[in-house]
Short mmCIF file of N, CA and C in Angstrom, two decimals:
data_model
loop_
_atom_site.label_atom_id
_atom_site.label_comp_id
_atom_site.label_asym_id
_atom_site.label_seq_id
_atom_site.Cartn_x
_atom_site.Cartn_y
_atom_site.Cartn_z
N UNK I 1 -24.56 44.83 -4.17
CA UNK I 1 -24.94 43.60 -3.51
C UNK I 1 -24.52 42.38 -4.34
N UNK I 2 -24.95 42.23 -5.98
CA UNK I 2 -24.34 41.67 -6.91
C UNK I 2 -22.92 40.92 -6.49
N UNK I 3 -21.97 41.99 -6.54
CA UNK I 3 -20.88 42.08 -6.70
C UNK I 3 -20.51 41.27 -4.98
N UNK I 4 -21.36 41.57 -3.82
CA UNK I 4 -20.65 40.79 -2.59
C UNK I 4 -20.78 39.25 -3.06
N UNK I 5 -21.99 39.35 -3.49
CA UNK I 5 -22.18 37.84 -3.61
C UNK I 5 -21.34 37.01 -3.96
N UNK I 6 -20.59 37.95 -5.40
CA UNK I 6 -19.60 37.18 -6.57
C UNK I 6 -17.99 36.90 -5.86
N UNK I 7 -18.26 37.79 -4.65
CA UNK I 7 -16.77 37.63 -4.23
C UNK I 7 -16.92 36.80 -2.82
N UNK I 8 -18.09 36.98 -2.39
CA UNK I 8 -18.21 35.26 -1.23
C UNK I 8 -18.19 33.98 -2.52
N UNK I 9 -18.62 34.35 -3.34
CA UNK I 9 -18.82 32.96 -3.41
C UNK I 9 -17.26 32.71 -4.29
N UNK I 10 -16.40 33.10 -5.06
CA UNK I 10 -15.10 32.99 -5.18
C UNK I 10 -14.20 32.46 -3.89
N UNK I 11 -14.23 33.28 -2.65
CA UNK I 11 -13.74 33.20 -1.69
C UNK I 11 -14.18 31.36 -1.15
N UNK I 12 -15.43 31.57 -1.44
CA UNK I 12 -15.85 29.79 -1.14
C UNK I 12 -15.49 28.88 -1.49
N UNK I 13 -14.61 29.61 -3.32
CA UNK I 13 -14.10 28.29 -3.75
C UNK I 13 -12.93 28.27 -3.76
N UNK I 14 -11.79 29.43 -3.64
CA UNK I 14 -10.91 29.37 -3.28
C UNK I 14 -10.59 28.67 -1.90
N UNK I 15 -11.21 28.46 -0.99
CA UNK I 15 -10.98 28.05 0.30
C UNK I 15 -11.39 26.74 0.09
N UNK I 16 -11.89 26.06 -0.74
CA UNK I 16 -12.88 24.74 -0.08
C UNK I 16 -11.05 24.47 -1.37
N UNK I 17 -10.75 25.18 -2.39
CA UNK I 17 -10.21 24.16 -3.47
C UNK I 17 -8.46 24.14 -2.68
N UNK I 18 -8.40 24.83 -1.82
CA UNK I 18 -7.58 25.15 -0.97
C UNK I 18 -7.33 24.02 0.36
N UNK I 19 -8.42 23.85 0.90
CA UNK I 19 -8.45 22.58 1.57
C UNK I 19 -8.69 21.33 1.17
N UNK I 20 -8.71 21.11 -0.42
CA UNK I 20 -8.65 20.28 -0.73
C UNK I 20 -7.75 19.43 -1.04
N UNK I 21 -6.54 20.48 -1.36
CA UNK I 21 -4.90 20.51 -1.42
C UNK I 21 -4.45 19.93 -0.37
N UNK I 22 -4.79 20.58 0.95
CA UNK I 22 -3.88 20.48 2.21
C UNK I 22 -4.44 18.86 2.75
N UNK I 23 -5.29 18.45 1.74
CA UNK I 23 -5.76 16.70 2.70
C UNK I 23 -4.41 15.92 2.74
N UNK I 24 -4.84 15.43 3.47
CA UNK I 24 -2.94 14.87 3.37
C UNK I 24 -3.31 13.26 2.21
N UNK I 25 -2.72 12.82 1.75
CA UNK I 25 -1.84 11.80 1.15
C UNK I 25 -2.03 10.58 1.76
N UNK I 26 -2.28 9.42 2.02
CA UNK I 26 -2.61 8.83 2.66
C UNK I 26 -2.47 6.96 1.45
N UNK I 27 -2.29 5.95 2.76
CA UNK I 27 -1.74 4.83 1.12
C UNK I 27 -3.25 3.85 2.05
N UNK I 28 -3.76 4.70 2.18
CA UNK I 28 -5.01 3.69 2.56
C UNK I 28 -6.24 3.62 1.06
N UNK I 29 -6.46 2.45 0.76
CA UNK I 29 -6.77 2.38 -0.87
C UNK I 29 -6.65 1.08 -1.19
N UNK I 30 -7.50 1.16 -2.59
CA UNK I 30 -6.83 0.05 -3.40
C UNK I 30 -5.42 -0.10 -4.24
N UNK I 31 -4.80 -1.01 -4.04
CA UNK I 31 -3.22 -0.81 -5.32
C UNK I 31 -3.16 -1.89 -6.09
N UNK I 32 -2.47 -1.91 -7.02
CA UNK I 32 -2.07 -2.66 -7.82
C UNK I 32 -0.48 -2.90 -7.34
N UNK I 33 -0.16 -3.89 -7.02
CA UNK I 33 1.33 -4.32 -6.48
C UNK I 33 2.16 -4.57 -8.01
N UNK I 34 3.53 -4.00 -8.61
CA UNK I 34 4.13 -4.43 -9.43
C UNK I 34 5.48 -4.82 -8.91
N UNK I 35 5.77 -6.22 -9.34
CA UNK I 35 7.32 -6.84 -9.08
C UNK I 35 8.09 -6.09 -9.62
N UNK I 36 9.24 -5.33 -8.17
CA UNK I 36 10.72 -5.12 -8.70
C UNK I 36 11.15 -5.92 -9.31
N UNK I 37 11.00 -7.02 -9.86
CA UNK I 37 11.88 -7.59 -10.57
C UNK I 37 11.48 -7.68 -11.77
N UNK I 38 10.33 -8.10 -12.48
CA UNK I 38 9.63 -8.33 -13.42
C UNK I 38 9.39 -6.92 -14.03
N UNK I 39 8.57 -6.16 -13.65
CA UNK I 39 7.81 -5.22 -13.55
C UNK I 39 6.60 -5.20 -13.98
N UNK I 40 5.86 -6.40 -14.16
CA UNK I 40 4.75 -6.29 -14.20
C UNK I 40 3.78 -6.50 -13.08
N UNK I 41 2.58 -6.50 -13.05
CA UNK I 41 1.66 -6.39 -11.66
C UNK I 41 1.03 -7.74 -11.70
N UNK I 42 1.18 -7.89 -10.42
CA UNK I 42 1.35 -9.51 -9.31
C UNK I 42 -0.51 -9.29 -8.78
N UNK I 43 -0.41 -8.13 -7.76
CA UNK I 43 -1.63 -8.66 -7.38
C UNK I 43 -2.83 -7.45 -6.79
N UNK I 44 -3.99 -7.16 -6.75
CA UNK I 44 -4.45 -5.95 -6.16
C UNK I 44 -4.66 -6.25 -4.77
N UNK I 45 -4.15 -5.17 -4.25
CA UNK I 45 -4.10 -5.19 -2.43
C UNK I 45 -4.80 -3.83 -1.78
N UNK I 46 -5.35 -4.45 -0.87
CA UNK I 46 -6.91 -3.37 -0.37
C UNK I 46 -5.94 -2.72 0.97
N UNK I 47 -5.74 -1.81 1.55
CA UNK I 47 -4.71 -1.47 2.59
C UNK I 47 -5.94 -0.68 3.20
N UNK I 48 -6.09 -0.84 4.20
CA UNK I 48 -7.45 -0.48 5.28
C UNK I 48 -7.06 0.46 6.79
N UNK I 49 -7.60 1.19 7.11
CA UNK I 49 -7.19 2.02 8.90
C UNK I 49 -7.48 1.43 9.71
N UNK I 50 -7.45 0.82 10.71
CA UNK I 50 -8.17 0.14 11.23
C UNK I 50 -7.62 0.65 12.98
N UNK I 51 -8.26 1.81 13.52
CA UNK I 51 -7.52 2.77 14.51
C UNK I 51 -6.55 3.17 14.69
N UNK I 52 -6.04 3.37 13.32
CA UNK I 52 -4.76 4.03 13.19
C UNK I 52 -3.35 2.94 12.75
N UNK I 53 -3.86 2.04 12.85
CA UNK I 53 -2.66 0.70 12.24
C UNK I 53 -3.39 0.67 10.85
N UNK I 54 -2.14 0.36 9.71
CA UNK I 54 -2.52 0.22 8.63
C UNK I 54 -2.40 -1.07 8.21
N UNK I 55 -3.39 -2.20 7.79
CA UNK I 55 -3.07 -3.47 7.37
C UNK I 55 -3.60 -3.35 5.78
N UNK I 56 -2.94 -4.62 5.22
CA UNK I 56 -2.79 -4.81 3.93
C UNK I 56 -3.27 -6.36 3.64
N UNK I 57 -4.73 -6.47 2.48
CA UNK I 57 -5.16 -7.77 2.51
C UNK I 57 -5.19 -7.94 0.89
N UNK I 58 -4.73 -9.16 0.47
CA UNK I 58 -4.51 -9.08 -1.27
C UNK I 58 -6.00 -9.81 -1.86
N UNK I 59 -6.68 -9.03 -2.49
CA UNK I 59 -8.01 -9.11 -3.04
C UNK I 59 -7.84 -9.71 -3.97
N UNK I 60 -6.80 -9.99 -4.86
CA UNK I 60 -6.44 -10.44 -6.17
C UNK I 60 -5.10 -10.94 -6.68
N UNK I 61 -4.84 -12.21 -6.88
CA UNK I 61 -3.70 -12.31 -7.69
C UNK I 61 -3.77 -12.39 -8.91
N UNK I 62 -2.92 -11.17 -9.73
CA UNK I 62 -3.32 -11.42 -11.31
C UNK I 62 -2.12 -12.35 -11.64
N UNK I 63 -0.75 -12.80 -11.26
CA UNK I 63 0.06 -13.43 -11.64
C UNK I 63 0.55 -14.06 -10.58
N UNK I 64 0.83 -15.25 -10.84
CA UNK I 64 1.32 -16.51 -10.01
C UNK I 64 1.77 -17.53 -10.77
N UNK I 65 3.33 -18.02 -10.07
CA UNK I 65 3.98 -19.11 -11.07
C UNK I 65 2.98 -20.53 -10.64
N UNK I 66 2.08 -20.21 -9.64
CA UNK I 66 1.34 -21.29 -9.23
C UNK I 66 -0.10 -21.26 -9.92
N UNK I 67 -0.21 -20.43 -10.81
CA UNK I 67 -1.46 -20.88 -11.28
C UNK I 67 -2.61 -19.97 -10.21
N UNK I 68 -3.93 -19.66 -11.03
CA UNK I 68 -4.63 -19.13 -10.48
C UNK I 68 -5.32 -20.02 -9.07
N UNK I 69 -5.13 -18.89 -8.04
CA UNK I 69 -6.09 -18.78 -6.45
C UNK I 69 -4.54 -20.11 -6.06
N UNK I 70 -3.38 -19.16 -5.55
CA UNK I 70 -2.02 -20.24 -5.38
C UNK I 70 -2.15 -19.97 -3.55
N UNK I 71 -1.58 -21.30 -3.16
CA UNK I 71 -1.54 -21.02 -1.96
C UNK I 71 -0.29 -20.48 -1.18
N UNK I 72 0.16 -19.90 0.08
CA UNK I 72 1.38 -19.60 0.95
C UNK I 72 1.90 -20.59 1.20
N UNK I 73 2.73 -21.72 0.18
CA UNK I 73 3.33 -23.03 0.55
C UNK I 73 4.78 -22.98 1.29
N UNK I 74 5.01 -21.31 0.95
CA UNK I 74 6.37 -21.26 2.17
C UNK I 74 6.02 -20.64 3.07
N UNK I 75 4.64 -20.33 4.13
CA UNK I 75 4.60 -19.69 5.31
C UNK I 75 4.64 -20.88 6.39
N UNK I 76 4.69 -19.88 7.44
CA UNK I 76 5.08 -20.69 8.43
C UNK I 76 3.36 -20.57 9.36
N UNK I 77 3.11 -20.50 10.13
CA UNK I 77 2.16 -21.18 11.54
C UNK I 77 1.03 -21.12 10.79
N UNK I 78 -0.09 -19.94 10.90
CA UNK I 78 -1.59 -20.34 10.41
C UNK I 78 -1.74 -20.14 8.96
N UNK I 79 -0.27 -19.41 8.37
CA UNK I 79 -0.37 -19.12 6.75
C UNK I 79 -0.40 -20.19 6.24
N UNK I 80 0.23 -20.90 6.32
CA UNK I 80 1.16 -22.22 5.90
C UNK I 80 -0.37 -23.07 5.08
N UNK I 81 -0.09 -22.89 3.56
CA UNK I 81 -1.07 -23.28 2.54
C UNK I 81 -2.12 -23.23 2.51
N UNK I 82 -2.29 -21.68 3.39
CA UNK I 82 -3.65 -20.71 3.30
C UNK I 82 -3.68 -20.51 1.53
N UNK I 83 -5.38 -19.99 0.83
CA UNK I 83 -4.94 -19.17 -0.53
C UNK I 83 -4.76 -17.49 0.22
N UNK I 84 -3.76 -17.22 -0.80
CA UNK I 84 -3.10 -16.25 -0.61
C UNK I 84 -3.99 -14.65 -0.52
N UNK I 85 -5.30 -15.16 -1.37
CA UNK I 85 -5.94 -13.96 -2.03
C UNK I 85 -7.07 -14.26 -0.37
N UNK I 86 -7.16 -13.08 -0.08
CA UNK I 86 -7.84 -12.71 1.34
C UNK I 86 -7.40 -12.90 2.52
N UNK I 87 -5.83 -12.86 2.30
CA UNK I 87 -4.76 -13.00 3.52
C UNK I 87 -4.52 -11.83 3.56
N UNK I 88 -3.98 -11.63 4.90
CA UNK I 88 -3.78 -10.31 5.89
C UNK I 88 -2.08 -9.96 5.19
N UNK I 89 -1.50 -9.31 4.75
CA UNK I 89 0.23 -9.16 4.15
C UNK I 89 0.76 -8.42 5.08
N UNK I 90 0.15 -7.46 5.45
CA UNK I 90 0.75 -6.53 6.09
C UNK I 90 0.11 -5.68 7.34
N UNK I 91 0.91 -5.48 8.54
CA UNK I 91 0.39 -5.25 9.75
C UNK I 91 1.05 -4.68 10.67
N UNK I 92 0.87 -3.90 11.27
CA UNK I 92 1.71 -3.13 11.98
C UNK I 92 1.79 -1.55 11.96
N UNK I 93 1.48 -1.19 10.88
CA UNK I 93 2.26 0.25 10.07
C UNK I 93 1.52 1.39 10.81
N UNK I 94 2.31 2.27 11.38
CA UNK I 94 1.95 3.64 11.73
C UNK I 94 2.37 4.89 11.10
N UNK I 95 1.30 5.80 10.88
CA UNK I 95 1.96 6.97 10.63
C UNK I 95 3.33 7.50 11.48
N UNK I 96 4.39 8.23 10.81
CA UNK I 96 5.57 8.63 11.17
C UNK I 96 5.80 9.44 10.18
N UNK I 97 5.63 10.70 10.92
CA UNK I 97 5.82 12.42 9.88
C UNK I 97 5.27 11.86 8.11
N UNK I 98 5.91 11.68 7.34
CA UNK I 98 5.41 11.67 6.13
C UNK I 98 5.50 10.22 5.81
N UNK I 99 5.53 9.39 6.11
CA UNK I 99 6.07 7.87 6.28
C UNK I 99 5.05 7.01 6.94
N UNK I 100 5.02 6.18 6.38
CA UNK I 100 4.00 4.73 7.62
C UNK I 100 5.20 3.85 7.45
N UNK I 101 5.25 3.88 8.82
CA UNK I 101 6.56 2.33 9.26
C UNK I 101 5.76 1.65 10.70
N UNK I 102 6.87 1.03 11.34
CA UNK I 102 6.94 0.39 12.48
C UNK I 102 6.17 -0.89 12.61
N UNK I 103 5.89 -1.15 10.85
CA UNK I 103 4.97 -2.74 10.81
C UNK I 103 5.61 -3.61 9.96
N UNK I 104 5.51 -4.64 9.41
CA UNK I 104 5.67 -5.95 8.84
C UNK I 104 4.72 -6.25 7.67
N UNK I 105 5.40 -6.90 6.88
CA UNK I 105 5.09 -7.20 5.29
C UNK I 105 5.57 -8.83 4.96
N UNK I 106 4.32 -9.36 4.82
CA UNK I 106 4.95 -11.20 4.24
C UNK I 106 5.06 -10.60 2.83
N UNK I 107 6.39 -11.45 2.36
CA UNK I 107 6.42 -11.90 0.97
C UNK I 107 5.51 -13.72 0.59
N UNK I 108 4.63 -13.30 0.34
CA UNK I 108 3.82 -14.72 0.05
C UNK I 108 4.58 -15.61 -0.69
N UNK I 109 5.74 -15.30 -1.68
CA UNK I 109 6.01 -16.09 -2.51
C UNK I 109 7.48 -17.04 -1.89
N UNK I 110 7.93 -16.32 -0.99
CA UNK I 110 9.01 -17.13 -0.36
C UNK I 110 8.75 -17.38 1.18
N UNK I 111 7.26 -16.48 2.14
CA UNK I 111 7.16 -16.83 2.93
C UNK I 111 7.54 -16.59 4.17
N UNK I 112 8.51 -15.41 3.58
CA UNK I 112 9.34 -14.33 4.45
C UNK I 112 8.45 -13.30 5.02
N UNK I 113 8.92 -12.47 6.28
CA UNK I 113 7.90 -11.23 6.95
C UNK I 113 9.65 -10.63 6.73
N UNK I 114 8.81 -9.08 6.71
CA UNK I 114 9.70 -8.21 6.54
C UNK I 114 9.30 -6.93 7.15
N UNK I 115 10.58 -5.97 7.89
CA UNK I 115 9.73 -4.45 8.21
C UNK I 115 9.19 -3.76 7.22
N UNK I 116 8.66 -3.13 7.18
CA UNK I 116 8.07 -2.58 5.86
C UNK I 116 7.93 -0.54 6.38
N UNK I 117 8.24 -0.12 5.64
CA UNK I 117 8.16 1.34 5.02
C UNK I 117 7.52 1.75 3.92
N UNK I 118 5.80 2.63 4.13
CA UNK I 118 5.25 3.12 3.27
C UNK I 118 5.37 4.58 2.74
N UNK I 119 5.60 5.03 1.90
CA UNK I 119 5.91 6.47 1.28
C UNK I 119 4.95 6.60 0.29
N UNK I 120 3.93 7.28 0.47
CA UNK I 120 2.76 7.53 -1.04
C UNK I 120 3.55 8.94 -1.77
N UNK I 121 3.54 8.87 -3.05
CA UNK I 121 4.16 10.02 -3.67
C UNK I 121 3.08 11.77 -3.57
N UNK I 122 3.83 12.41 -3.81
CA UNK I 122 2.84 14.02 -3.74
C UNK I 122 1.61 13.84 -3.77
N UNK I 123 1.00 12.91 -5.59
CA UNK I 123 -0.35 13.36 -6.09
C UNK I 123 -1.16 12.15 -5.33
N UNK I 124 -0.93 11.00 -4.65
CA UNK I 124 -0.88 9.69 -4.07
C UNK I 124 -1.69 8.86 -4.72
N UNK I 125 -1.20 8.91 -6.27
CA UNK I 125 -1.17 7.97 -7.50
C UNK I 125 -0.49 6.45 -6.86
N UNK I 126 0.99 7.00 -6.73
CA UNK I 126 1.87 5.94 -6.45
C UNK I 126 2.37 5.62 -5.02
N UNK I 127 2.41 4.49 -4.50
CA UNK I 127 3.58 3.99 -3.42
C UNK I 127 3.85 3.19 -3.31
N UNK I 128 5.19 3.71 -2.99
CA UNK I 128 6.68 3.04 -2.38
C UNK I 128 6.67 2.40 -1.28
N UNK I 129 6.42 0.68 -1.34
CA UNK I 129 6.21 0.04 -0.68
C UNK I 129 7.90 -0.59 0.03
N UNK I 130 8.77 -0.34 0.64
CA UNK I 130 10.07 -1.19 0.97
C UNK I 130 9.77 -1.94 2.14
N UNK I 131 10.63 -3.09 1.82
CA UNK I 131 10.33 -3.97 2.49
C UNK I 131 11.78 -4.78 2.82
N UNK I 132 12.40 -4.66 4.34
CA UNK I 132 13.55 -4.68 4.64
C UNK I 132 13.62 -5.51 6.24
N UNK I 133 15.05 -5.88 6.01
CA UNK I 133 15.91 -6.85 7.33
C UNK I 133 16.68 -5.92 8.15
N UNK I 134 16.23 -5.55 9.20
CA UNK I 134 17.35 -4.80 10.21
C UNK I 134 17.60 -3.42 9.72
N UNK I 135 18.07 -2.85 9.08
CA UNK I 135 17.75 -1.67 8.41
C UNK I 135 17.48 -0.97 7.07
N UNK I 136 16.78 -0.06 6.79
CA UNK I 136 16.28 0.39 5.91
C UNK I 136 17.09 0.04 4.53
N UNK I 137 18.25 0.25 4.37
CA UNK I 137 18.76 0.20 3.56
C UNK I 137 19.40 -1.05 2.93
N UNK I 138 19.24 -1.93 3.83
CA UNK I 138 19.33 -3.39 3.56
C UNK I 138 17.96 -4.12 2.99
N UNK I 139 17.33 -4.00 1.73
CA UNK I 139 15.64 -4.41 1.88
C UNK I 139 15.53 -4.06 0.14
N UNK I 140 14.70 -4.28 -0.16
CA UNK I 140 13.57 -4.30 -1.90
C UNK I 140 12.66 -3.40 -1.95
N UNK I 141 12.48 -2.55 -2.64
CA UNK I 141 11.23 -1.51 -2.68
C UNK I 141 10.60 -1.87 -4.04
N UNK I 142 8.99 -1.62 -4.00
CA UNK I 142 7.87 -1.99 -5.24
C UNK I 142 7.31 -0.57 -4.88
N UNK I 143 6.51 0.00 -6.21
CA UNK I 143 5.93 0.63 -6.61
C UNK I 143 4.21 0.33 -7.08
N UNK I 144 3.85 0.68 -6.03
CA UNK I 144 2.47 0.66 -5.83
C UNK I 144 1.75 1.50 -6.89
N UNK I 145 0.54 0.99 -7.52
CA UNK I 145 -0.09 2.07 -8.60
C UNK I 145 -1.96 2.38 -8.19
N UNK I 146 -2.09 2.53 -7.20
CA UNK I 146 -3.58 3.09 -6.49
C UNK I 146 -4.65 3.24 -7.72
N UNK I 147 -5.47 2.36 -7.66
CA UNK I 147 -6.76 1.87 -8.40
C UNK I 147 -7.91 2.38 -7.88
N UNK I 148 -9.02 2.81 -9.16
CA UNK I 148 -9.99 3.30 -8.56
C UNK I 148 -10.62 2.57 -7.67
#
């Protein structure tokens, strides 16, 4: 009897540590945004579900050539010299097989919207945020670093 016990309850944890694996990956979270160009980190961004569209709102700017709490002085209609920190960035994005696309990404700092393509890596530490004109391969990709 001992011995059933020891092997349900193995079996319990093999299966639960088993489905713990198969959760999928997902870039809904907190991140830390780092500039392709710089490479250091710009700002923390909260990325939320919100029935299946994924939006992106920046909780934090740690760097700005404008000085702390900077405003969107190059957006255009209701952005236009909003502060940047509790603005909406990104909107649109749907799951697509291993991918979130089919949404839009402002660059706050020039004021630009862009399509945007999300890719979270295997352990979904990191993602690959690109952000592109007309097609994929025409566009800038950042590396997202997911915060507790």
């Amino acid at each position: 009897m001992k011995s059933l016990l020891r092997i349900a309850v193995v079996a319990g944890l093999l299966l639960g540590t088993s489905a713990a694996f198969a959760a999928e990956v997902t870039p809904v979270g907190t991140w830390k945004t780092i500039d392709d160009e710089t490479g250091k980190p710009k700002s923390i961004v909260k990325i939320t579900d919100e029935g299946g569209e994924l939006k992106a709102t920046v909780v934090e700017v740690l760097q700005s050539d404008e000085g702390p709490h900077p405003t969107c002085k190059n957006c255009d209609g209701e952005r236009k010299d909003k502060p940047i920190e509790g603005m909406n960035i990104m909107w649109g994005v749907h799951k697509d097989g291993d991918i979130w696309d089919g949404g839009k990404i402002l660059d706050p700092k020039t004021g630009k919207v862009y399509k945007v393509k999300l890719q979270p890596s295997e352990d979904g530490s990191k993602l690959t945020v690109r952000g592109y004109i007309g097609f994929s391969l025409l566009g800038r990709s950042q590396e997202w670093q997911r915060q507790p």
